[in-house]
PDB file of C-alpha atoms (C1' of nucleotides) in Angstrom:
ATOM      1  CA  MET F   9     -11.859  -7.679  22.469  1.00  0.00           C
ATOM      2  CA  LYS F  10     -14.669  -8.243  19.961  1.00  0.00           C
ATOM      3  CA  VAL F  11     -13.579  -8.160  16.238  1.00  0.00           C
ATOM      4  CA  VAL F  12     -16.241  -8.207  13.527  1.00  0.00           C
ATOM      5  CA  SER F  13     -16.546  -8.326   9.824  1.00  0.00           C
ATOM      6  CA  TRP F  14     -19.493  -7.022   7.978  1.00  0.00           C
ATOM      7  CA  ASN F  15     -20.320  -6.399   4.146  1.00  0.00           C
ATOM      8  CA  VAL F  16     -22.542  -3.457   4.719  1.00  0.00           C
ATOM      9  CA  ASN F  17     -23.369  -2.915   0.895  1.00  0.00           C
ATOM     10  CA  SER F  18     -22.933   1.025   1.089  1.00  0.00           C
ATOM     11  CA  ILE F  19     -21.839   2.508   4.366  1.00  0.00           C
ATOM     12  CA  ARG F  20     -23.955   5.567   3.466  1.00  0.00           C
ATOM     13  CA  ALA F  21     -27.155   3.736   2.670  1.00  0.00           C
ATOM     14  CA  ARG F  22     -26.554   1.527   5.895  1.00  0.00           C
ATOM     15  CA  LEU F  23     -25.584   4.136   8.293  1.00  0.00           C
ATOM     16  CA  GLU F  24     -28.453   4.183  10.477  1.00  0.00           C
ATOM     17  CA  ASN F  25     -28.430   0.223  10.804  1.00  0.00           C
ATOM     18  CA  VAL F  26     -24.752   0.170  11.418  1.00  0.00           C
ATOM     19  CA  LEU F  27     -24.831   2.871  14.212  1.00  0.00           C
ATOM     20  CA  ARG F  28     -27.812   0.892  15.771  1.00  0.00           C
ATOM     21  CA  TRP F  29     -25.588  -2.234  15.700  1.00  0.00           C
ATOM     22  CA  LEU F  30     -22.638  -0.349  16.949  1.00  0.00           C
ATOM     23  CA  ASP F  31     -24.452   0.837  19.955  1.00  0.00           C
ATOM     24  CA  GLU F  32     -25.950  -2.754  20.587  1.00  0.00           C
ATOM     25  CA  GLU F  33     -22.800  -4.794  20.394  1.00  0.00           C
ATOM     26  CA  ALA F  34     -20.144  -2.260  21.222  1.00  0.00           C
ATOM     27  CA  PRO F  35     -17.444  -4.042  19.160  1.00  0.00           C
ATOM     28  CA  ASP F  36     -13.756  -3.164  19.567  1.00  0.00           C
ATOM     29  CA  VAL F  37     -12.872  -3.586  15.939  1.00  0.00           C
ATOM     30  CA  VAL F  38     -14.981  -3.529  12.877  1.00  0.00           C
ATOM     31  CA  LEU F  39     -13.787  -4.679   9.370  1.00  0.00           C
ATOM     32  CA  LEU F  40     -16.030  -3.343   6.580  1.00  0.00           C
ATOM     33  CA  GLN F  41     -16.416  -4.232   3.133  1.00  0.00           C
ATOM     34  CA  GLU F  42     -18.441  -2.691   0.168  1.00  0.00           C
ATOM     35  CA  THR F  43     -18.422   0.834   1.611  1.00  0.00           C
ATOM     36  CA  LYS F  44     -19.189   2.248  -2.050  1.00  0.00           C
ATOM     37  CA  CYS F  45     -17.683   5.523  -1.533  1.00  0.00           C
ATOM     38  CA  ILE F  46     -14.534   7.646  -1.825  1.00  0.00           C
ATOM     39  CA  ASP F  47     -12.784   8.371   1.489  1.00  0.00           C
ATOM     40  CA  GLU F  48     -13.909  11.892   1.492  1.00  0.00           C
ATOM     41  CA  ALA F  49     -17.537  10.896   1.400  1.00  0.00           C
ATOM     42  CA  PHE F  50     -17.060   8.286   4.293  1.00  0.00           C
ATOM     43  CA  PRO F  51     -19.414   9.442   7.150  1.00  0.00           C
ATOM     44  CA  ARG F  52     -16.437   9.142   9.584  1.00  0.00           C
ATOM     45  CA  ASP F  53     -17.596  11.610  12.057  1.00  0.00           C
ATOM     46  CA  PHE F  54     -20.271   9.438  13.202  1.00  0.00           C
ATOM     47  CA  PHE F  55     -17.651   6.785  14.269  1.00  0.00           C
ATOM     48  CA  GLU F  56     -15.066   9.136  15.617  1.00  0.00           C
ATOM     49  CA  ASP F  57     -18.058  10.481  17.907  1.00  0.00           C
ATOM     50  CA  ARG F  58     -18.449   7.105  19.270  1.00  0.00           C
ATOM     51  CA  GLY F  59     -14.655   6.683  19.911  1.00  0.00           C
ATOM     52  CA  TYR F  60     -13.445   4.748  16.761  1.00  0.00           C
ATOM     53  CA  ASN F  61     -10.379   5.320  14.907  1.00  0.00           C
ATOM     54  CA  VAL F  62     -11.137   5.025  11.274  1.00  0.00           C
ATOM     55  CA  GLU F  63      -8.780   3.883   8.447  1.00  0.00           C
ATOM     56  CA  LEU F  64     -10.189   3.869   4.804  1.00  0.00           C
ATOM     57  CA  TYR F  65      -9.323   2.438   1.383  1.00  0.00           C
ATOM     58  CA  GLY F  66     -12.428   3.493  -0.586  1.00  0.00           C
ATOM     59  CA  GLN F  67     -13.303   4.240  -4.323  1.00  0.00           C
ATOM     60  CA  LYS F  68     -16.413   5.635  -6.192  1.00  0.00           C
ATOM     61  CA  THR F  69     -19.389   3.406  -6.554  1.00  0.00           C
ATOM     62  CA  TYR F  70     -17.855  -0.025  -6.066  1.00  0.00           C
ATOM     63  CA  ASN F  71     -15.950  -1.977  -3.554  1.00  0.00           C
ATOM     64  CA  GLY F  72     -14.275  -0.048  -0.635  1.00  0.00           C
ATOM     65  CA  VAL F  73     -12.990  -1.473   2.777  1.00  0.00           C
ATOM     66  CA  ALA F  74     -12.458   0.009   6.055  1.00  0.00           C
ATOM     67  CA  ILE F  75     -11.153  -0.517   9.537  1.00  0.00           C
ATOM     68  CA  LEU F  76     -12.828   0.977  12.634  1.00  0.00           C
ATOM     69  CA  SER F  77     -11.161   0.442  16.115  1.00  0.00           C
ATOM     70  CA  LYS F  78     -11.327   1.786  19.605  1.00  0.00           C
ATOM     71  CA  HIS F  79      -7.602   1.269  19.724  1.00  0.00           C
ATOM     72  CA  PRO F  80      -5.179   3.215  17.533  1.00  0.00           C
ATOM     73  CA  ILE F  81      -4.656   1.580  14.034  1.00  0.00           C
ATOM     74  CA  GLU F  82      -0.844   1.068  13.431  1.00  0.00           C
ATOM     75  CA  ASP F  83       1.030  -0.324  10.285  1.00  0.00           C
ATOM     76  CA  VAL F  84      -1.917   0.251   7.724  1.00  0.00           C
ATOM     77  CA  GLN F  85      -1.523  -1.291   4.432  1.00  0.00           C
ATOM     78  CA  ARG F  86      -3.850  -0.481   1.476  1.00  0.00           C
ATOM     79  CA  GLY F  87      -4.197  -3.061  -1.122  1.00  0.00           C
ATOM     80  CA  LEU F  88      -2.092  -6.262  -1.662  1.00  0.00           C
ATOM     81  CA  SER F  89       1.520  -5.198  -2.479  1.00  0.00           C
ATOM     82  CA  ASN F  90       1.960  -8.058  -4.913  1.00  0.00           C
ATOM     83  CA  PHE F  91      -1.185  -7.486  -6.961  1.00  0.00           C
ATOM     84  CA  GLU F  92      -1.820  -4.640  -9.343  1.00  0.00           C
ATOM     85  CA  ASP F  93      -5.542  -3.714  -8.836  1.00  0.00           C
ATOM     86  CA  ASP F  94      -7.581  -0.751  -9.475  1.00  0.00           C
ATOM     87  CA  GLN F  95     -10.301  -1.955  -7.164  1.00  0.00           C
ATOM     88  CA  ALA F  96     -10.265  -1.250  -3.477  1.00  0.00           C
ATOM     89  CA  ARG F  97     -10.491  -4.680  -1.805  1.00  0.00           C
ATOM     90  CA  TYR F  98      -7.952  -5.093   0.950  1.00  0.00           C
ATOM     91  CA  ILE F  99      -6.796  -2.913   4.068  1.00  0.00           C
ATOM     92  CA  GLU F 100      -4.777  -4.248   7.065  1.00  0.00           C
ATOM     93  CA  GLY F 101      -3.703  -2.700  10.310  1.00  0.00           C
ATOM     94  CA  VAL F 102      -2.416  -3.567  13.855  1.00  0.00           C
ATOM     95  CA  VAL F 103      -4.698  -2.776  16.940  1.00  0.00           C
ATOM     96  CA  ASN F 104      -3.849  -3.005  20.666  1.00  0.00           C
ATOM     97  CA  GLY F 105      -0.125  -4.168  19.937  1.00  0.00           C
ATOM     98  CA  TYR F 106      -1.165  -7.718  19.250  1.00  0.00           C
ATOM     99  CA  VAL F 107      -3.913  -8.111  16.845  1.00  0.00           C
ATOM    100  CA  ARG F 108      -3.355  -7.671  13.190  1.00  0.00           C
ATOM    101  CA  VAL F 109      -6.535  -7.422  11.390  1.00  0.00           C
ATOM    102  CA  ALA F 110      -7.580  -7.146   7.638  1.00  0.00           C
ATOM    103  CA  SER F 111     -10.606  -6.464   6.022  1.00  0.00           C
ATOM    104  CA  VAL F 112     -10.988  -8.223   2.476  1.00  0.00           C
ATOM    105  CA  TYR F 113     -13.582  -8.267  -0.269  1.00  0.00           C
ATOM    106  CA  VAL F 114     -12.716 -10.999  -2.514  1.00  0.00           C
ATOM    107  CA  PRO F 115     -14.240 -10.489  -6.154  1.00  0.00           C
ATOM    108  CA  ASN F 116     -17.742 -12.081  -6.657  1.00  0.00           C
ATOM    109  CA  GLY F 117     -16.750 -13.773 -10.010  1.00  0.00           C
ATOM    110  CA  GLU F 118     -20.246 -13.409 -11.460  1.00  0.00           C
ATOM    111  CA  SER F 119     -20.373 -16.950 -13.086  1.00  0.00           C
ATOM    112  CA  LYS F 120     -17.835 -19.630 -13.781  1.00  0.00           C
ATOM    113  CA  GLU F 121     -17.546 -18.469 -17.531  1.00  0.00           C
ATOM    114  CA  SER F 122     -17.038 -14.867 -16.853  1.00  0.00           C
ATOM    115  CA  PRO F 123     -13.705 -12.832 -17.012  1.00  0.00           C
ATOM    116  CA  LYS F 124     -14.725 -11.580 -13.484  1.00  0.00           C
ATOM    117  CA  PHE F 125     -14.138 -15.298 -12.372  1.00  0.00           C
ATOM    118  CA  THR F 126     -10.548 -15.290 -13.744  1.00  0.00           C
ATOM    119  CA  TYR F 127     -10.020 -11.988 -11.839  1.00  0.00           C
ATOM    120  CA  LYS F 128     -11.467 -13.650  -8.708  1.00  0.00           C
ATOM    121  CA  MET F 129      -8.969 -16.370  -9.048  1.00  0.00           C
ATOM    122  CA  GLN F 130      -6.036 -14.157  -9.647  1.00  0.00           C
ATOM    123  CA  PHE F 131      -7.034 -12.214  -6.550  1.00  0.00           C
ATOM    124  CA  LEU F 132      -7.107 -15.290  -4.488  1.00  0.00           C
ATOM    125  CA  ASP F 133      -3.654 -16.260  -5.854  1.00  0.00           C
ATOM    126  CA  ALA F 134      -2.259 -13.064  -4.830  1.00  0.00           C
ATOM    127  CA  LEU F 135      -4.024 -13.168  -1.390  1.00  0.00           C
ATOM    128  CA  ARG F 136      -2.512 -16.671  -0.752  1.00  0.00           C
ATOM    129  CA  GLU F 137       0.822 -15.327  -1.577  1.00  0.00           C
ATOM    130  CA  TYR F 138       0.665 -12.276   0.316  1.00  0.00           C
ATOM    131  CA  LEU F 139      -0.807 -13.289   3.642  1.00  0.00           C
ATOM    132  CA  PRO F 140       1.879 -15.653   5.009  1.00  0.00           C
ATOM    133  CA  ASP F 141       4.348 -12.718   4.840  1.00  0.00           C
ATOM    134  CA  ARG F 142       2.166 -11.010   7.305  1.00  0.00           C
ATOM    135  CA  LEU F 143       2.246 -13.622   9.947  1.00  0.00           C
ATOM    136  CA  PHE F 144       4.309 -12.822  13.117  1.00  0.00           C
ATOM    137  CA  THR F 145       4.822 -14.894  16.074  1.00  0.00           C
ATOM    138  CA  ASP F 146       3.822 -12.130  18.543  1.00  0.00           C
ATOM    139  CA  GLU F 147       0.536 -11.219  17.003  1.00  0.00           C
ATOM    140  CA  VAL F 148      -2.664 -12.967  16.015  1.00  0.00           C
ATOM    141  CA  PHE F 149      -3.804 -12.222  12.572  1.00  0.00           C
ATOM    142  CA  ILE F 150      -7.554 -12.017  11.882  1.00  0.00           C
ATOM    143  CA  VAL F 151      -8.348 -11.667   8.123  1.00  0.00           C
ATOM    144  CA  GLY F 152     -12.082 -11.043   8.180  1.00  0.00           C
ATOM    145  CA  GLY F 153     -14.141 -10.449   4.859  1.00  0.00           C
ATOM    146  CA  ASP F 154     -16.547 -11.310   2.252  1.00  0.00           C
ATOM    147  CA  TYR F 155     -14.764 -14.223   0.494  1.00  0.00           C
ATOM    148  CA  ASN F 156     -17.655 -14.969  -1.883  1.00  0.00           C
ATOM    149  CA  ILE F 157     -16.911 -18.671  -1.355  1.00  0.00           C
ATOM    150  CA  ALA F 158     -19.074 -21.233   0.522  1.00  0.00           C
ATOM    151  CA  PRO F 159     -16.261 -23.578   1.483  1.00  0.00           C
ATOM    152  CA  THR F 160     -18.551 -26.916   1.701  1.00  0.00           C
ATOM    153  CA  PRO F 161     -21.986 -28.032   0.731  1.00  0.00           C
ATOM    154  CA  GLN F 162     -22.615 -27.568   4.423  1.00  0.00           C
ATOM    155  CA  ASP F 163     -22.223 -24.006   4.147  1.00  0.00           C
ATOM    156  CA  ILE F 164     -25.357 -23.855   1.869  1.00  0.00           C
ATOM    157  CA  THR F 165     -29.002 -23.958   3.279  1.00  0.00           C
ATOM    158  CA  MET F 166     -30.255 -25.054  -0.027  1.00  0.00           C
ATOM    159  CA  GLU F 167     -27.546 -27.154  -1.256  1.00  0.00           C
ATOM    160  CA  GLU F 168     -29.256 -28.627  -4.452  1.00  0.00           C
ATOM    161  CA  LYS F 169     -29.936 -25.113  -5.793  1.00  0.00           C
ATOM    162  CA  TRP F 170     -26.458 -23.653  -5.348  1.00  0.00           C
ATOM    163  CA  GLU F 171     -24.091 -26.495  -5.583  1.00  0.00           C
ATOM    164  CA  GLY F 172     -21.562 -26.044  -8.486  1.00  0.00           C
ATOM    165  CA  SER F 173     -22.582 -22.269  -9.196  1.00  0.00           C
ATOM    166  CA  VAL F 174     -20.276 -19.367  -8.616  1.00  0.00           C
ATOM    167  CA  MET F 175     -19.265 -19.273  -4.821  1.00  0.00           C
ATOM    168  CA  CYS F 176     -19.717 -23.105  -4.670  1.00  0.00           C
ATOM    169  CA  THR F 177     -17.369 -24.431  -7.299  1.00  0.00           C
ATOM    170  CA  PRO F 178     -14.421 -26.781  -6.741  1.00  0.00           C
ATOM    171  CA  ALA F 179     -12.033 -24.126  -8.062  1.00  0.00           C
ATOM    172  CA  GLU F 180     -13.004 -21.643  -5.489  1.00  0.00           C
ATOM    173  CA  ARG F 181     -13.084 -24.116  -2.630  1.00  0.00           C
ATOM    174  CA  GLU F 182      -9.635 -25.346  -3.654  1.00  0.00           C
ATOM    175  CA  GLN F 183      -8.592 -21.600  -3.244  1.00  0.00           C
ATOM    176  CA  PHE F 184     -10.232 -21.380   0.187  1.00  0.00           C
ATOM    177  CA  GLN F 185      -8.575 -24.676   1.366  1.00  0.00           C
ATOM    178  CA  ALA F 186      -5.185 -23.280   0.111  1.00  0.00           C
ATOM    179  CA  LEU F 187      -5.594 -20.045   2.209  1.00  0.00           C
ATOM    180  CA  LEU F 188      -6.176 -22.318   5.178  1.00  0.00           C
ATOM    181  CA  SER F 189      -3.049 -24.303   4.325  1.00  0.00           C
ATOM    182  CA  SER F 190      -0.896 -21.190   4.263  1.00  0.00           C
ATOM    183  CA  GLY F 191      -1.369 -20.780   7.972  1.00  0.00           C
ATOM    184  CA  PHE F 192      -4.871 -19.992   9.010  1.00  0.00           C
ATOM    185  CA  ILE F 193      -8.058 -21.674  10.445  1.00  0.00           C
ATOM    186  CA  ASP F 194     -11.675 -21.036   9.603  1.00  0.00           C
ATOM    187  CA  ILE F 195     -12.512 -19.873  13.144  1.00  0.00           C
ATOM    188  CA  ALA F 196     -16.353 -20.569  12.654  1.00  0.00           C
ATOM    189  CA  ARG F 197     -15.482 -24.293  11.973  1.00  0.00           C
ATOM    190  CA  LYS F 198     -13.042 -24.509  14.923  1.00  0.00           C
ATOM    191  CA  PHE F 199     -16.048 -23.556  17.408  1.00  0.00           C
ATOM    192  CA  HIS F 200     -18.758 -25.394  15.224  1.00  0.00           C
ATOM    193  CA  PRO F 201     -17.204 -28.161  13.278  1.00  0.00           C
ATOM    194  CA  TYR F 202     -18.754 -29.887  10.350  1.00  0.00           C
ATOM    195  CA  GLY F 203     -20.999 -33.068  10.756  1.00  0.00           C
ATOM    196  CA  LYS F 204     -21.966 -32.410  14.372  1.00  0.00           C
ATOM    197  CA  GLU F 205     -25.710 -32.559  15.020  1.00  0.00           C
ATOM    198  CA  GLU F 206     -25.874 -29.466  17.063  1.00  0.00           C
ATOM    199  CA  THR F 207     -23.924 -27.366  14.528  1.00  0.00           C
ATOM    200  CA  PRO F 208     -25.688 -23.785  14.344  1.00  0.00           C
ATOM    201  CA  ASP F 209     -26.693 -22.190  11.192  1.00  0.00           C
ATOM    202  CA  LEU F 210     -23.858 -19.872  10.400  1.00  0.00           C
ATOM    203  CA  THR F 211     -25.168 -18.505   7.279  1.00  0.00           C
ATOM    204  CA  THR F 212     -23.904 -14.864   6.482  1.00  0.00           C
ATOM    205  CA  TRP F 213     -25.426 -14.006   3.249  1.00  0.00           C
ATOM    206  CA  TRP F 214     -29.065 -13.928   1.827  1.00  0.00           C
ATOM    207  CA  ASN F 215     -29.942 -12.527  -1.703  1.00  0.00           C
ATOM    208  CA  TYR F 216     -32.241  -9.629  -1.625  1.00  0.00           C
ATOM    209  CA  ARG F 217     -33.910 -11.359  -4.613  1.00  0.00           C
ATOM    210  CA  ALA F 218     -36.972 -13.665  -4.461  1.00  0.00           C
ATOM    211  CA  GLY F 219     -37.583 -13.700  -0.797  1.00  0.00           C
ATOM    212  CA  ALA F 220     -34.216 -15.533   0.100  1.00  0.00           C
ATOM    213  CA  TRP F 221     -34.305 -14.203   3.714  1.00  0.00           C
ATOM    214  CA  GLN F 222     -37.818 -15.367   4.325  1.00  0.00           C
ATOM    215  CA  LYS F 223     -37.061 -18.731   2.964  1.00  0.00           C
ATOM    216  CA  ASN F 224     -33.522 -19.095   4.795  1.00  0.00           C
ATOM    217  CA  ASP F 225     -32.015 -19.406   1.351  1.00  0.00           C
ATOM    218  CA  GLY F 226     -28.448 -18.528   2.206  1.00  0.00           C
ATOM    219  CA  LEU F 227     -24.667 -19.011   2.014  1.00  0.00           C
ATOM    220  CA  ARG F 228     -21.759 -18.787   4.587  1.00  0.00           C
ATOM    221  CA  ILE F 229     -19.429 -16.676   2.473  1.00  0.00           C
ATOM    222  CA  ASP F 230     -18.144 -14.354   5.217  1.00  0.00           C
ATOM    223  CA  HIS F 231     -15.346 -15.560   7.099  1.00  0.00           C
ATOM    224  CA  LEU F 232     -12.685 -14.855   9.959  1.00  0.00           C
ATOM    225  CA  LEU F 233      -9.524 -16.470   8.991  1.00  0.00           C
ATOM    226  CA  VAL F 234      -7.287 -16.667  12.024  1.00  0.00           C
ATOM    227  CA  SER F 235      -3.481 -17.366  12.108  1.00  0.00           C
ATOM    228  CA  ARG F 236      -2.939 -20.933  13.276  1.00  0.00           C
ATOM    229  CA  SER F 237      -0.058 -20.350  15.411  1.00  0.00           C
ATOM    230  CA  ASN F 238      -2.065 -18.049  17.679  1.00  0.00           C
ATOM    231  CA  ALA F 239      -5.678 -19.127  17.075  1.00  0.00           C
ATOM    232  CA  GLY F 240      -6.022 -19.985  20.846  1.00  0.00           C
ATOM    233  CA  MET F 241      -6.450 -16.397  21.429  1.00  0.00           C
ATOM    234  CA  VAL F 242      -9.770 -16.553  19.942  1.00  0.00           C
ATOM    235  CA  LYS F 243     -12.350 -17.903  22.570  1.00  0.00           C
ATOM    236  CA  GLU F 244     -15.915 -17.573  20.590  1.00  0.00           C
ATOM    237  CA  MET F 245     -17.367 -16.751  17.408  1.00  0.00           C
ATOM    238  CA  GLY F 246     -20.955 -16.054  16.025  1.00  0.00           C
ATOM    239  CA  VAL F 247     -23.219 -14.407  13.404  1.00  0.00           C
ATOM    240  CA  HIS F 248     -25.428 -11.583  14.061  1.00  0.00           C
ATOM    241  CA  ARG F 249     -27.976 -12.565  11.786  1.00  0.00           C
ATOM    242  CA  HIS F 250     -30.885 -10.719  13.411  1.00  0.00           C
ATOM    243  CA  THR F 251     -29.653  -7.479  11.487  1.00  0.00           C
ATOM    244  CA  ARG F 252     -30.705  -9.259   8.198  1.00  0.00           C
ATOM    245  CA  GLY F 253     -34.218  -8.945   9.279  1.00  0.00           C
ATOM    246  CA  TRP F 254     -34.147  -5.226  10.077  1.00  0.00           C
ATOM    247  CA  GLU F 255     -35.509  -2.452   7.769  1.00  0.00           C
ATOM    248  CA  LYS F 256     -33.264  -1.589   5.014  1.00  0.00           C
ATOM    249  CA  PRO F 257     -30.781  -4.438   5.722  1.00  0.00           C
ATOM    250  CA  SER F 258     -27.435  -5.286   4.182  1.00  0.00           C
ATOM    251  CA  ASP F 259     -27.717  -8.589   2.346  1.00  0.00           C
ATOM    252  CA  HIS F 260     -24.863  -9.796   4.735  1.00  0.00           C
ATOM    253  CA  ALA F 261     -24.804 -10.290   8.433  1.00  0.00           C
ATOM    254  CA  PRO F 262     -21.778  -9.432  10.738  1.00  0.00           C
ATOM    255  CA  VAL F 263     -19.657 -12.252  11.783  1.00  0.00           C
ATOM    256  CA  TRP F 264     -17.758 -11.835  15.067  1.00  0.00           C
ATOM    257  CA  CYS F 265     -15.057 -13.226  17.328  1.00  0.00           C
ATOM    258  CA  ALA F 266     -13.835 -12.561  20.842  1.00  0.00           C
ATOM    259  CA  VAL F 267      -9.960 -12.277  21.322  1.00  0.00           C
ATOM    260  CA  GLU F 268      -8.139 -12.540  24.528  1.00  0.00           C
ATOM    261  CA  ARG F 269      -4.277 -12.683  25.126  1.00  0.00           C
TER     262      ARG F 269
ATOM    263  C1'  DA I  19     -39.190 -20.530 -13.932  1.00  0.00           C
ATOM    264  C1'  DT I  20     -33.277 -18.022 -16.168  1.00  0.00           C
ATOM    265  C1'  DG I  21     -36.750 -14.222 -12.920  1.00  0.00           C
ATOM    266  C1'  DG I  22     -36.285 -11.670  -8.633  1.00  0.00           C
ATOM    267  C1'  DT I  23     -33.953  -6.708  -5.388  1.00  0.00           C
ATOM    268  C1'  DA I  24     -30.755  -3.190  -3.976  1.00  0.00           C
ATOM    269  C1'  DG I  25     -27.242   0.556  -4.491  1.00  0.00           C
ATOM    270  C1'  DG I  26     -24.748   4.103  -7.034  1.00  0.00           C
ATOM    271  C1'  DG I  27     -25.481   7.249 -10.150  1.00  0.00           C
ATOM    272  C1'  DA I  28     -26.486   7.754 -14.606  1.00  0.00           C
ATOM    273  C1'  DT I  29     -30.451   6.203 -17.991  1.00  0.00           C
ATOM    274  C1'  DC I  30     -26.579   0.753 -16.935  1.00  0.00           C
ATOM    275  C1'  DC I  31     -23.013  -1.940 -14.040  1.00  0.00           C
ATOM    276  C1'  DT I  32     -22.254  -4.794 -10.216  1.00  0.00           C
ATOM    277  C1'  DA I  33     -23.761  -7.923  -7.008  1.00  0.00           C
TER     278       DA I  33
END
DNA sequence: ATGGTAGGGATCCTA
């Protein structure tokens, strides 16, 4: 099974690109972030026509997450049950009996000084407390999403420009490490460890502004966290970075992994 | 050099 996470920055604006990508890659499960519409406005027919089941947790204008799956989606949860939040940033479900998946859109934080940064930290606290309760021995749990955190300087193509700014602060990185410590691995760095000469560029996000894509000025902020106990079921991962070069692209590229029982 | 672009939807907010 191929499981992919993609921050599409509006499902309606991105529909043509997402369908083109679906037809190329035929993923089994898609975890979407920043759908930016209420559930009634989600273009679900286009996905159902291609054989996907659709579960939504949307809101008007901002945020919004979704799961598309060729298998039926069971045990669906919307939002973090331990966190009061009026923003739609988390949806979870079980597919094919043994793969629990979640789509998470961690707050951006804006800047270290912003109240939104405090909210980001609170959301991450709640996520870290919530996720371990969702680990079951007979399932692999893949928490995919836009974490808005570059875990190390090696996840930044222009380190000197970004280091220390929002997404690249020690506080955010401690949160990311704490998430891993709660029972997960960063699957990208299982297959492509830090510090190896042949490590590929795993950047997932390039700002729309100032020609960031053309300069390859980007960050690895989209991640697939996989439950440590069953992480051996994940055989491979990658980033579909070519989609960032398409007309009318999302500012994020899909990050995918292959799962086998 | 503190800009730049994109999306939603309202004439600004968020990223």
